[in-house]
Short mmCIF file of C-alpha atoms and ligand atoms in Angstrom, two decimals:
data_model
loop_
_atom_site.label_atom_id
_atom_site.label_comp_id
_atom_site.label_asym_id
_atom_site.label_seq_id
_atom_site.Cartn_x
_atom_site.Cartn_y
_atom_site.Cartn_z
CA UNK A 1 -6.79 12.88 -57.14
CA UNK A 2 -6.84 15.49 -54.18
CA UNK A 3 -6.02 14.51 -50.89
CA UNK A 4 -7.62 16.94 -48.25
CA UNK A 5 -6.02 17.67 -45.07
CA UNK A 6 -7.04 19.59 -42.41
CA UNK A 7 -4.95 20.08 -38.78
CA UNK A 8 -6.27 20.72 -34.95
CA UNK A 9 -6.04 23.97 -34.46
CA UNK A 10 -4.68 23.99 -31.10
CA UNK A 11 -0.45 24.23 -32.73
CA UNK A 12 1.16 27.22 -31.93
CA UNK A 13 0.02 30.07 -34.71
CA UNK A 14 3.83 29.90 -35.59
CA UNK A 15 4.06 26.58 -37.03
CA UNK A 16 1.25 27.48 -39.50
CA UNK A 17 3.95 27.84 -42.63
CA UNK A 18 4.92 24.57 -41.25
CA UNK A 19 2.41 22.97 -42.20
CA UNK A 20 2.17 24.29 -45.61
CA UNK A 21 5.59 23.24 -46.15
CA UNK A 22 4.85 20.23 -45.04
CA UNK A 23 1.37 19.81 -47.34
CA UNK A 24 4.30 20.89 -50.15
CA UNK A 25 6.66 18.02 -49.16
CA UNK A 26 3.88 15.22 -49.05
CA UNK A 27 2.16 16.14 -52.56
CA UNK A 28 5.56 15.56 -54.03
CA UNK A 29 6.08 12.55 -52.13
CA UNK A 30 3.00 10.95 -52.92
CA UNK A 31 2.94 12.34 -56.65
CA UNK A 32 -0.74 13.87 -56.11
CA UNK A 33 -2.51 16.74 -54.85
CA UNK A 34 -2.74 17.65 -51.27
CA UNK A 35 -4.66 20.29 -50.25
CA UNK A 36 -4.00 21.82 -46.82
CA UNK A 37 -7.16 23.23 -45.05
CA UNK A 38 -6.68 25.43 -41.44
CA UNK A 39 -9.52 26.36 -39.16
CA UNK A 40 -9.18 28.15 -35.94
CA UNK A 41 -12.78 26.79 -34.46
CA UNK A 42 -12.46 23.22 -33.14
CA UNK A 43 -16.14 22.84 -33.53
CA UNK A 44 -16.48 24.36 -37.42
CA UNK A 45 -13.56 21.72 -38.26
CA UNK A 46 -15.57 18.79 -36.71
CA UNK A 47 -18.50 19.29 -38.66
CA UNK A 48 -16.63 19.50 -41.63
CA UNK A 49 -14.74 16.25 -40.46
CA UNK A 50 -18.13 14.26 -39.93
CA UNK A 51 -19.54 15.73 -43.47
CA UNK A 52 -16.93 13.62 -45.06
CA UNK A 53 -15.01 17.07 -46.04
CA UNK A 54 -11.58 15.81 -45.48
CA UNK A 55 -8.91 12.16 -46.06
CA UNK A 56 -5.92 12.86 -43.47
CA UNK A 57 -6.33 14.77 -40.34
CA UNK A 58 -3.88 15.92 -37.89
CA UNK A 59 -6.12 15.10 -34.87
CA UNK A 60 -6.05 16.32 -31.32
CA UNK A 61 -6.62 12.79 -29.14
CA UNK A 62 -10.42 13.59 -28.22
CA UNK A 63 -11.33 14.11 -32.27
CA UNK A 64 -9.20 11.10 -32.82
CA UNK A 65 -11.95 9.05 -30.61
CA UNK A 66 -14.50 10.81 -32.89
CA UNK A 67 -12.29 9.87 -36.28
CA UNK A 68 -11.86 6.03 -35.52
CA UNK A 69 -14.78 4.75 -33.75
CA UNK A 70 -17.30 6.61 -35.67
CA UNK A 71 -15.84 7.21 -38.81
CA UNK A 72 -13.41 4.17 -39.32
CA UNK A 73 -10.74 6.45 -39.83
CA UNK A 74 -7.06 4.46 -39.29
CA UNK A 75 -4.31 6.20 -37.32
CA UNK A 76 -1.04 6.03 -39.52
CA UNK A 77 1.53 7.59 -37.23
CA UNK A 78 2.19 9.71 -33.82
CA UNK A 79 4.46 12.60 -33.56
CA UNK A 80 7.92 11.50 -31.74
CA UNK A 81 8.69 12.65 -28.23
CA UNK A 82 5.13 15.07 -28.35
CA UNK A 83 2.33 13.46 -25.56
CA UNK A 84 -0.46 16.06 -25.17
CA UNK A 85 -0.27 17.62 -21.29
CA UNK A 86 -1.85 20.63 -19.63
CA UNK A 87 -0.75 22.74 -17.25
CA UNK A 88 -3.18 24.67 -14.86
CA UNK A 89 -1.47 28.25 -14.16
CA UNK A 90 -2.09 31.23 -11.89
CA UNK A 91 -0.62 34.67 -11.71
CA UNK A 92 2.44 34.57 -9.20
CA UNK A 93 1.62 36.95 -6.39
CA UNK A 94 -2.23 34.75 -6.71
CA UNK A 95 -2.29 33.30 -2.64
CA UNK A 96 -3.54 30.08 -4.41
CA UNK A 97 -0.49 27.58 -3.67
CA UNK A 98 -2.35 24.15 -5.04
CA UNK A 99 -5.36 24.03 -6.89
CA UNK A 100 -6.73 22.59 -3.92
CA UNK A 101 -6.94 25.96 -2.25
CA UNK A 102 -9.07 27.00 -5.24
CA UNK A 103 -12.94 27.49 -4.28
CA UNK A 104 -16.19 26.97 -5.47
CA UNK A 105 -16.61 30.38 -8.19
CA UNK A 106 -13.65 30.20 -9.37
CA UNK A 107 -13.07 31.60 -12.69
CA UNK A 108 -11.37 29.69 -15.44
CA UNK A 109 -9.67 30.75 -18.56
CA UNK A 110 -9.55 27.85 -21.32
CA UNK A 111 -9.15 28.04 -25.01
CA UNK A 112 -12.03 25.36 -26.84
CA UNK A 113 -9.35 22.93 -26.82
CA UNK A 114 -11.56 19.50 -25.97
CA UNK A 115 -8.62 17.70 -24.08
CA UNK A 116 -6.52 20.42 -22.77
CA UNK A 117 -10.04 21.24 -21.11
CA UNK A 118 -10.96 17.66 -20.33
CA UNK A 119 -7.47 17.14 -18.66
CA UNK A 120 -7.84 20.28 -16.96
CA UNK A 121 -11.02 19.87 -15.54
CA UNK A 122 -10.32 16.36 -14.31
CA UNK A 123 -7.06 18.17 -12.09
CA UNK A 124 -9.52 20.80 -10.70
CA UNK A 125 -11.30 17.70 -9.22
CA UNK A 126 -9.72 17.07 -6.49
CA UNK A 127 -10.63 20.78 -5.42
CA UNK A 128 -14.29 19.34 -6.01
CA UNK A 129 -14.60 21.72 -9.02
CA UNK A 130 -16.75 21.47 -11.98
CA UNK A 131 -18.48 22.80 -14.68
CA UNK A 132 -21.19 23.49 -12.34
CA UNK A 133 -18.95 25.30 -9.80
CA UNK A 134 -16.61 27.73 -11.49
CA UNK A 135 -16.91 29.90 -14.52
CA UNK A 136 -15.18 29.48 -17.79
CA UNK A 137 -13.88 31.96 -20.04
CA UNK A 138 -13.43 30.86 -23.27
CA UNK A 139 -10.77 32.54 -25.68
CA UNK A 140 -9.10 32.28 -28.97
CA UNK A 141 -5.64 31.42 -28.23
CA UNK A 142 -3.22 30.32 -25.55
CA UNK A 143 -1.33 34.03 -25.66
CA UNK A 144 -4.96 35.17 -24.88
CA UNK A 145 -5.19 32.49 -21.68
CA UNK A 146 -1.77 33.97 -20.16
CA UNK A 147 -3.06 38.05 -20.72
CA UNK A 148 -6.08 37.24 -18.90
CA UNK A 149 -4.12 35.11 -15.73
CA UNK A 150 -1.57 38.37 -15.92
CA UNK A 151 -4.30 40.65 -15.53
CA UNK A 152 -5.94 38.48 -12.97
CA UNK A 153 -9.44 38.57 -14.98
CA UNK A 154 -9.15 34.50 -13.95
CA UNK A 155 -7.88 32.68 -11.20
CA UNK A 156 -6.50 30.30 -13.08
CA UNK A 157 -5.55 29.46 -16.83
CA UNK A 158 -5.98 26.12 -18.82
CA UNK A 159 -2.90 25.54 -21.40
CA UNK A 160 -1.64 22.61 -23.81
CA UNK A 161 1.99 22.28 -22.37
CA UNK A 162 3.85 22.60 -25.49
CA UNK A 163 1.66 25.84 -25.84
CA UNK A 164 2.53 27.17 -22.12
CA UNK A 165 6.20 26.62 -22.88
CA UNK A 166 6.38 28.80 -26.08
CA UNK A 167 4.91 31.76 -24.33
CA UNK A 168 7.85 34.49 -23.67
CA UNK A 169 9.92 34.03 -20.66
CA UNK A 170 9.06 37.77 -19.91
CA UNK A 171 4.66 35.83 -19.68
CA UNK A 172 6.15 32.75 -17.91
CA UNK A 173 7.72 34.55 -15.20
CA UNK A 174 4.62 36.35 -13.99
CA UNK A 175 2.96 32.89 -13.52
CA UNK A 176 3.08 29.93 -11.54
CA UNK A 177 2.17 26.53 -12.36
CA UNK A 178 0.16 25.01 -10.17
CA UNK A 179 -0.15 21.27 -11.66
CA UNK A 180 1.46 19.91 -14.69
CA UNK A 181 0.01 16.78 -16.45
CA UNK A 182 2.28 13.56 -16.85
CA UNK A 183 -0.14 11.25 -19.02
CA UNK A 184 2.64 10.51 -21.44
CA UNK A 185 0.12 8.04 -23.50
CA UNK A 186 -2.25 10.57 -25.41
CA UNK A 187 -1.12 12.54 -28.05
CA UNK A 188 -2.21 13.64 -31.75
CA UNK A 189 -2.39 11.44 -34.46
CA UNK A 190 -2.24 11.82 -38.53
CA UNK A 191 -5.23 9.63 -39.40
CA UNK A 192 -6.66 8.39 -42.85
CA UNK A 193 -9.99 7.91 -44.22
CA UNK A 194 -11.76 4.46 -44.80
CA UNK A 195 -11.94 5.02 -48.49
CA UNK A 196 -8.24 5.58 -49.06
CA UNK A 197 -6.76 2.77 -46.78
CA UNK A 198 -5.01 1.29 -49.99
CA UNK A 199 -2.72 4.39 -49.96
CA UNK A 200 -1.74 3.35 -45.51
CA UNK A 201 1.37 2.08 -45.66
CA UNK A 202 2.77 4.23 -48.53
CA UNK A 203 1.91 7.47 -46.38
CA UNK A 204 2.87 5.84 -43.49
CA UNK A 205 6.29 4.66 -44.44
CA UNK A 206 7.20 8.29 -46.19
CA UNK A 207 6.26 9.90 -43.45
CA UNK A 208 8.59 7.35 -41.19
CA UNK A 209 11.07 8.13 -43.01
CA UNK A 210 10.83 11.74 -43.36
CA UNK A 211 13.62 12.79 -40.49
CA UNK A 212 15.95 10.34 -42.41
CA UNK A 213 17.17 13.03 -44.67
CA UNK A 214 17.37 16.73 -43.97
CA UNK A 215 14.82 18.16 -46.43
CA UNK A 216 12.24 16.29 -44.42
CA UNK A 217 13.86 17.27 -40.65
CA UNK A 218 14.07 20.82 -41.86
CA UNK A 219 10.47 20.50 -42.77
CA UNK A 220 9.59 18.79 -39.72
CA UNK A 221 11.55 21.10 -37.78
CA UNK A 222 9.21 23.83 -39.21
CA UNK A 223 6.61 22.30 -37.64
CA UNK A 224 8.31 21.61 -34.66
CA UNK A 225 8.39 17.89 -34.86
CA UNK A 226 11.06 15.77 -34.28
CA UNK A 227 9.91 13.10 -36.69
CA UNK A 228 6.85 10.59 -37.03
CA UNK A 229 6.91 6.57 -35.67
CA UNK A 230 4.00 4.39 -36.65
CA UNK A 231 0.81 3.63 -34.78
CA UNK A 232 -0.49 0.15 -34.41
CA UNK A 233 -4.19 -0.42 -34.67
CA UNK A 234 -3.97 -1.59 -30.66
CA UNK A 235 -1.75 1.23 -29.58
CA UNK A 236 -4.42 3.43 -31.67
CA UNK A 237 -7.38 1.50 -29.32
CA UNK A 238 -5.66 1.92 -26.36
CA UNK A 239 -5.29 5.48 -26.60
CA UNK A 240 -9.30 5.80 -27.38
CA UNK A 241 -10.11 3.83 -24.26
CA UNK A 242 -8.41 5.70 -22.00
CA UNK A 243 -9.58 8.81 -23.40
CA UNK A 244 -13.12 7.05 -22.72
CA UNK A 245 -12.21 6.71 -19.30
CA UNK A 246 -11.35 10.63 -19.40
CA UNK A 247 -15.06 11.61 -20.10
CA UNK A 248 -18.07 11.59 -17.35
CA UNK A 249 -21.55 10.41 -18.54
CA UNK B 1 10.83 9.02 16.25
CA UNK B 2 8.29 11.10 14.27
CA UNK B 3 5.05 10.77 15.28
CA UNK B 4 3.58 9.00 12.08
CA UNK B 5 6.31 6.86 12.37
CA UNK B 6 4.85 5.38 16.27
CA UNK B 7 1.80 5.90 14.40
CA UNK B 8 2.78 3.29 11.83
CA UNK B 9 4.29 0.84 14.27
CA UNK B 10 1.51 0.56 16.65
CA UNK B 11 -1.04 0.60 13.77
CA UNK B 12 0.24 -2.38 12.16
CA UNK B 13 -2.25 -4.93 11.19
CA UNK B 14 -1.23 -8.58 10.33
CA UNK B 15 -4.41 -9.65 8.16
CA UNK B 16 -5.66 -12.21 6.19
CA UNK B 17 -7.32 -11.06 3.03
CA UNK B 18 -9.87 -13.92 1.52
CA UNK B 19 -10.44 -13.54 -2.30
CA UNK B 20 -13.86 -13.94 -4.06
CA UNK B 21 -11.93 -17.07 -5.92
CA UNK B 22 -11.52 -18.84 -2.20
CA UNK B 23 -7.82 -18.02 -2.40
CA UNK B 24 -6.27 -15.61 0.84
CA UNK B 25 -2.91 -14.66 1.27
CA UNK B 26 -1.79 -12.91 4.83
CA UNK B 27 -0.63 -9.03 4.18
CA UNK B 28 0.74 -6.61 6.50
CA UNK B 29 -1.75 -3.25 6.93
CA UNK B 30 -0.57 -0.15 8.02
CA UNK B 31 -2.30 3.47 8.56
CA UNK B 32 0.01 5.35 6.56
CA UNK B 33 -1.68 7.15 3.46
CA UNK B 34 0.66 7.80 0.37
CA UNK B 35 -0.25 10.57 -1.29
CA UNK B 36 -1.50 10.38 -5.11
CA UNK B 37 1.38 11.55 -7.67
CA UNK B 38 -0.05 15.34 -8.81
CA UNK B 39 -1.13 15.25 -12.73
CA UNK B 40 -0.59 11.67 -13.00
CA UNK B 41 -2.84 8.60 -14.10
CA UNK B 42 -2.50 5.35 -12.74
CA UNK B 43 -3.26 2.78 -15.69
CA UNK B 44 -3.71 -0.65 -16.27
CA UNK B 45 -5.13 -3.24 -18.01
CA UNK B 46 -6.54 -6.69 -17.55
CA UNK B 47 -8.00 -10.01 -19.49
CA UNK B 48 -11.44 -10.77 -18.95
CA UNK B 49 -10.43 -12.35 -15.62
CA UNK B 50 -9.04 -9.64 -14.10
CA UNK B 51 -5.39 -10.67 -14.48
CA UNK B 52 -2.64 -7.76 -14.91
CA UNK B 53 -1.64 -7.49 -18.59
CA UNK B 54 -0.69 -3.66 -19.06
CA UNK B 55 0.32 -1.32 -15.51
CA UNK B 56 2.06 2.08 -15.98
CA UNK B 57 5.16 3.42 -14.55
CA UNK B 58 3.04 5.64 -12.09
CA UNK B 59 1.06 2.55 -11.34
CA UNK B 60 4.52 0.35 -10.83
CA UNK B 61 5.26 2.98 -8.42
CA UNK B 62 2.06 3.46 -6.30
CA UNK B 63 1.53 0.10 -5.99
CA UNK B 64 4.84 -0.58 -4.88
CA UNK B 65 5.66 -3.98 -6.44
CA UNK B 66 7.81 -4.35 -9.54
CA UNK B 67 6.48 -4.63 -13.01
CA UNK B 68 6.89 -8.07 -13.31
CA UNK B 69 5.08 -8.98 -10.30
CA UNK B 70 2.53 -7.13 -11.86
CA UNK B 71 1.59 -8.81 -15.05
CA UNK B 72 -0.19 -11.91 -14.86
CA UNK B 73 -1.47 -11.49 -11.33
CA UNK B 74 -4.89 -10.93 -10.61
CA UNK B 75 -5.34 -7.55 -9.91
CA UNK B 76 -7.40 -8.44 -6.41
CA UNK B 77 -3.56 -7.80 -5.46
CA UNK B 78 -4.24 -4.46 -4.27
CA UNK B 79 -7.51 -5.89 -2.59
CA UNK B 80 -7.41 -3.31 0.70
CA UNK B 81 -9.71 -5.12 3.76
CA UNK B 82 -11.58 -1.64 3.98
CA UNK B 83 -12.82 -2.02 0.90
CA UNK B 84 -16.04 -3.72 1.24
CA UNK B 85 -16.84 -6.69 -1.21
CA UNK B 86 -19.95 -4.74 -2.40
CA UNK B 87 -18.20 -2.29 -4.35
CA UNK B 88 -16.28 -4.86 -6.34
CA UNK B 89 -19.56 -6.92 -6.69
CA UNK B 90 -21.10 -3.91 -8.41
CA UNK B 91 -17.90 -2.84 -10.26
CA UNK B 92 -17.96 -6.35 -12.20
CA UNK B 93 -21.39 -6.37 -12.96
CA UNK B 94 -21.24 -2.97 -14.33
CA UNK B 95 -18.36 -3.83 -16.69
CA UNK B 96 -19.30 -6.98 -17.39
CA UNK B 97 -22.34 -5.36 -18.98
CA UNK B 98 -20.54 -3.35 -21.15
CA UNK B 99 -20.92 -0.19 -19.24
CA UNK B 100 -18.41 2.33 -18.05
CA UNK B 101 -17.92 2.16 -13.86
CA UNK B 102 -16.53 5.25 -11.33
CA UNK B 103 -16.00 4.82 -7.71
CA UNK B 104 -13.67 5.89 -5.16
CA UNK B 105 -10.88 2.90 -4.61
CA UNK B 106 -8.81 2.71 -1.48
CA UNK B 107 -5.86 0.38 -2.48
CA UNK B 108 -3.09 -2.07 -0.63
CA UNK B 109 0.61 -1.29 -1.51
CA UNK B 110 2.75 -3.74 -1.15
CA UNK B 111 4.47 -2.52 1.94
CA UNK B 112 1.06 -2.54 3.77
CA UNK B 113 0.48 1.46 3.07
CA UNK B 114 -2.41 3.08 0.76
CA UNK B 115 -3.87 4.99 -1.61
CA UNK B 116 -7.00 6.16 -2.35
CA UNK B 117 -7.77 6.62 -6.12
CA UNK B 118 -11.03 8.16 -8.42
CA UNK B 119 -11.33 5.03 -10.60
CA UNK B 120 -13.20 4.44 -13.74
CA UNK B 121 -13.09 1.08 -15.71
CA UNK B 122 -14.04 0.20 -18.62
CA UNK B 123 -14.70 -2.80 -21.28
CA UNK B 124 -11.92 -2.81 -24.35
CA UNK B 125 -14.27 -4.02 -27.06
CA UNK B 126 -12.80 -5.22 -30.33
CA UNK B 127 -14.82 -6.10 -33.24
CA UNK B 128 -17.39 -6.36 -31.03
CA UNK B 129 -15.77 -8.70 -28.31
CA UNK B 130 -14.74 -7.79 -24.86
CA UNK B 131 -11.35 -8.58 -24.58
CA UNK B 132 -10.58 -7.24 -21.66
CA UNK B 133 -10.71 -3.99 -19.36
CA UNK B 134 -8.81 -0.76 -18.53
CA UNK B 135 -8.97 1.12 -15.37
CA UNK B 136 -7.66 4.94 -15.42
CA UNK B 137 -7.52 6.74 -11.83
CA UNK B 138 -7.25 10.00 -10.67
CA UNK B 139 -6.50 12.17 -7.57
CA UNK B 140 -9.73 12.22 -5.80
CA UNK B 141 -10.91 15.61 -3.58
CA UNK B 142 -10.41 14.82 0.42
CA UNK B 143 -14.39 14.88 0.86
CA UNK B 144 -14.94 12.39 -1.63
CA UNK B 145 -12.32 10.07 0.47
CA UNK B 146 -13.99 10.77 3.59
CA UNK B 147 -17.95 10.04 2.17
CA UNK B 148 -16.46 7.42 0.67
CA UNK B 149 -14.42 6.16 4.16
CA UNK B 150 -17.81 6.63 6.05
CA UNK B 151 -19.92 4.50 3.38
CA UNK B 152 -17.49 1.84 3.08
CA UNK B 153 -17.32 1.10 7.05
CA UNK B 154 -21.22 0.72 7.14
CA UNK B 155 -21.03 -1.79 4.30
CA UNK B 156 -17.96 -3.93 5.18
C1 FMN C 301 -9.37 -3.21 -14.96
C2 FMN C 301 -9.59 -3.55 -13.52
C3 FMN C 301 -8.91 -2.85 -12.54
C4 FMN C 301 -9.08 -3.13 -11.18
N1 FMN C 301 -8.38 -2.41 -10.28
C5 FMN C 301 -8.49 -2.70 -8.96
C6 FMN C 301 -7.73 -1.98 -8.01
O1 FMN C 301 -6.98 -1.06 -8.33
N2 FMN C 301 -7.86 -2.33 -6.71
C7 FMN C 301 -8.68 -3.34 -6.29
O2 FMN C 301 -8.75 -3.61 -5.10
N3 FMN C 301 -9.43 -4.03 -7.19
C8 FMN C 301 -9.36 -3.72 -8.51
N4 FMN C 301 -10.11 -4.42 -9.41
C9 FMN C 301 -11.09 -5.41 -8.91
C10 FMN C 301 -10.47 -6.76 -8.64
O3 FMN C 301 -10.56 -7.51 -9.84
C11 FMN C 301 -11.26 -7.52 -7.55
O4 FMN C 301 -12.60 -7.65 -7.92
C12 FMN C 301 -11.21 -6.81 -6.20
O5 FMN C 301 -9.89 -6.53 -5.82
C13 FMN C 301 -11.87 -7.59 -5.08
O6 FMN C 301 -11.34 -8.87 -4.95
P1 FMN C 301 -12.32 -10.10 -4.87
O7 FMN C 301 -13.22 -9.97 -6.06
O8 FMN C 301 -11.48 -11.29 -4.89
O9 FMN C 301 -13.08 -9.93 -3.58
C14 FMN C 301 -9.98 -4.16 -10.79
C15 FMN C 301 -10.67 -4.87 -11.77
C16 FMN C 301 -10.49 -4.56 -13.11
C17 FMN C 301 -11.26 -5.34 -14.15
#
């Protein structure tokens, strides 16, 4: 047996050889294939997700929704210490102080990162800003979003927080944050496939235990986790509903 | 004295709030706005009743009373007497019928002060069951508060 994993591409691009150190350590863990598949297009990797392509995903809290209510996926465990927040930024000499001096037409710079958007776009609200009223540029990466608020090509820039605070001190310091998020509750999630719940609590508990001995921190530490704790089927729940609340319709 | 502060003193309100469940308790009002924590959500949850079983730290803190004054009370605790009856009316029939409800919430803290909230509820359905409901707010824009102030005084 192959297991088939596949990871949100919204990690920093130098974690990648994390990851394949850490598909490395799990195959000999579990004694069985594990085949680590990357994409860098959040849609492509959904498709592939709904067509039944892959068993374990390392899911970005919006796809999670997507994995366990319509899929029956089953969250296994939650990265330590890691809740998903955005930051909005501008450029630092921008006269914008708040986002609620931002206008209607003002220009956006996001990556197609569902919840770092979501989030974002629920903290231009109080500026009453939408989709409707401001422009979005959409780019490949979160080093992209911070050239484009340098050269003032955007008003303002979109990032995943962890993102935002790998960028070089030399990119930080030409920007100002203007709101940071402090959800705390929604984070990623390593999920598993109806058909191979009988393997749950084996992955889970390896996985728990992986920062107990320093082959798995150093591999963890590649990634740059601190460890895995388990995820109850509730907590799991609870994160989805909020999410829900997250989304207009 | 700071302005807001005479502000506060003479704008104090003794009032008795009555409950849809014919309960009423006496609160003090005041017209001093708190201003909603930047990038935070408020969350909490309730049982089918509408009784406090889940409230976040940012909630604790808006709301002003302690966690475990929290749980187990019915969350008409941060009933404000602005808010007309109306809104709540349609809030529990929306949930109630399994659907997702927004609206702009003006809330009671405990020391008589408020806050005005985006709010969105919705049903927590397991296996099929509602078990109970979870209400996420936001920071709502200044106009929304004011349509919302001017709708709410025709209605009450
Ligand atoms: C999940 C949930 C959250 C609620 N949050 C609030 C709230 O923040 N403030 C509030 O006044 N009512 C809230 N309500 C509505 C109250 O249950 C209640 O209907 C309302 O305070 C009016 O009180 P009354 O029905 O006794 O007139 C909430 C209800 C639910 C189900």
């Amino acid at each position: 047996m192959t297991l088939n994993l596949t990871v949100s591409p919204d990690f920093a691009p130098d974690h990648i050889s994390g990851w394949f150190i850490f598909n490395t350590w799990l195959q000999r863990q579990l004694g069985t294939g594990v085949h680590l598949e990357l994409y860098d297009c959040f849609d492509t990797q959904r498709k592939d997700i709904k067509s039944g392509k892959f068993d374990l995903v390392y899911a970005n809290p919006f796809d999670a929704s997507m994995l366990v209510r319509e899929l029956g996926f089953k969250a296994l465990v939650r990265p330590i210490s890691k809740p998903d927040e955005t930051i909005i930024a501008t450029h630092k000499d921008a006269a914008i102080q708040s986002v609620e001096d931002l206008k209607p037409g003002a220009t956006l710079v996001t990556t197609d990162d569902p919840d770092v958007n979501r989030i974002g776009m629920i903290m231009l609200e109080p500026a009453d800003l939408d989709a409707s009223n401001t422009e979005t540029l959409a780019v490949d990466s979160y080093v992209i979003v911070a050239k484009n608020v340098l050269n003032q090509d955007a008003d303002v820039g979109f990032f995943l927080k962890d993102a935002y605070d790998e960028l070089s001190d030399l990119i930080k310091n030409q920007m100002k944050i203007l709101v940071s998020s402090e959800i705390s509750v929604v984070h990623h999630t390593l999920l598993l496939s109806p058909k191979l719940q009988k393997y749950a609590s084996t992955i889970q508990q390896r996985l728990i235990k992986m920062m107990d001995d320093e082959k798995g921190r150093s591999v963890l530490e590649s990634m740059n986790l601190l460890g895995w704790e388990a995820m109850t089927e509730e907590e799991t729940e609870f994160m989805i509903d909020l999410i829900d609340t997250l989304i207009d319709e | 004295m700071p302005e807001h502060d005479v502000k506060d003193v003479r704008d104090v309100r003794d009032t008795v709030i009555n409950y849809h469940d014919g309960t009423s308790r006496k609160a003090i009002v005041l017209d001093r706005e708190v201003p909603y924590p930047e990038g935070k959500l408020i969350v909490s949850r309730t049982d089918t009743q509408g009784v406090i079983t889940h409230a976040n730290q940012a909630f604790v803190e808006m709301s002003g009373y302690t966690e475990d004054e929290l749980i187990g009370a019915n969350h008409y605790i941060l009933r404000h007497p602005d808010m007309p009856s109306v809104a709540f009316a349609g809030l529990w029939e929306t949930i109630e019928a399994g659907n997702k409800w927004h609206g702009y919430v003006k809330n009671l803290r405990k020391d008589g002060a408020y806050y005005w909230v985006k709010a969105t509820v919705i049903p927590n359905i397991r296996n099929g069951v509602v078990v109970g409901y979870t209400s996420v707010r936001r920071k709502p824009s200044r106009s929304k508060v004011s349509e919302s102030e001017a709708l709410y005084k025709t209605l009450s």
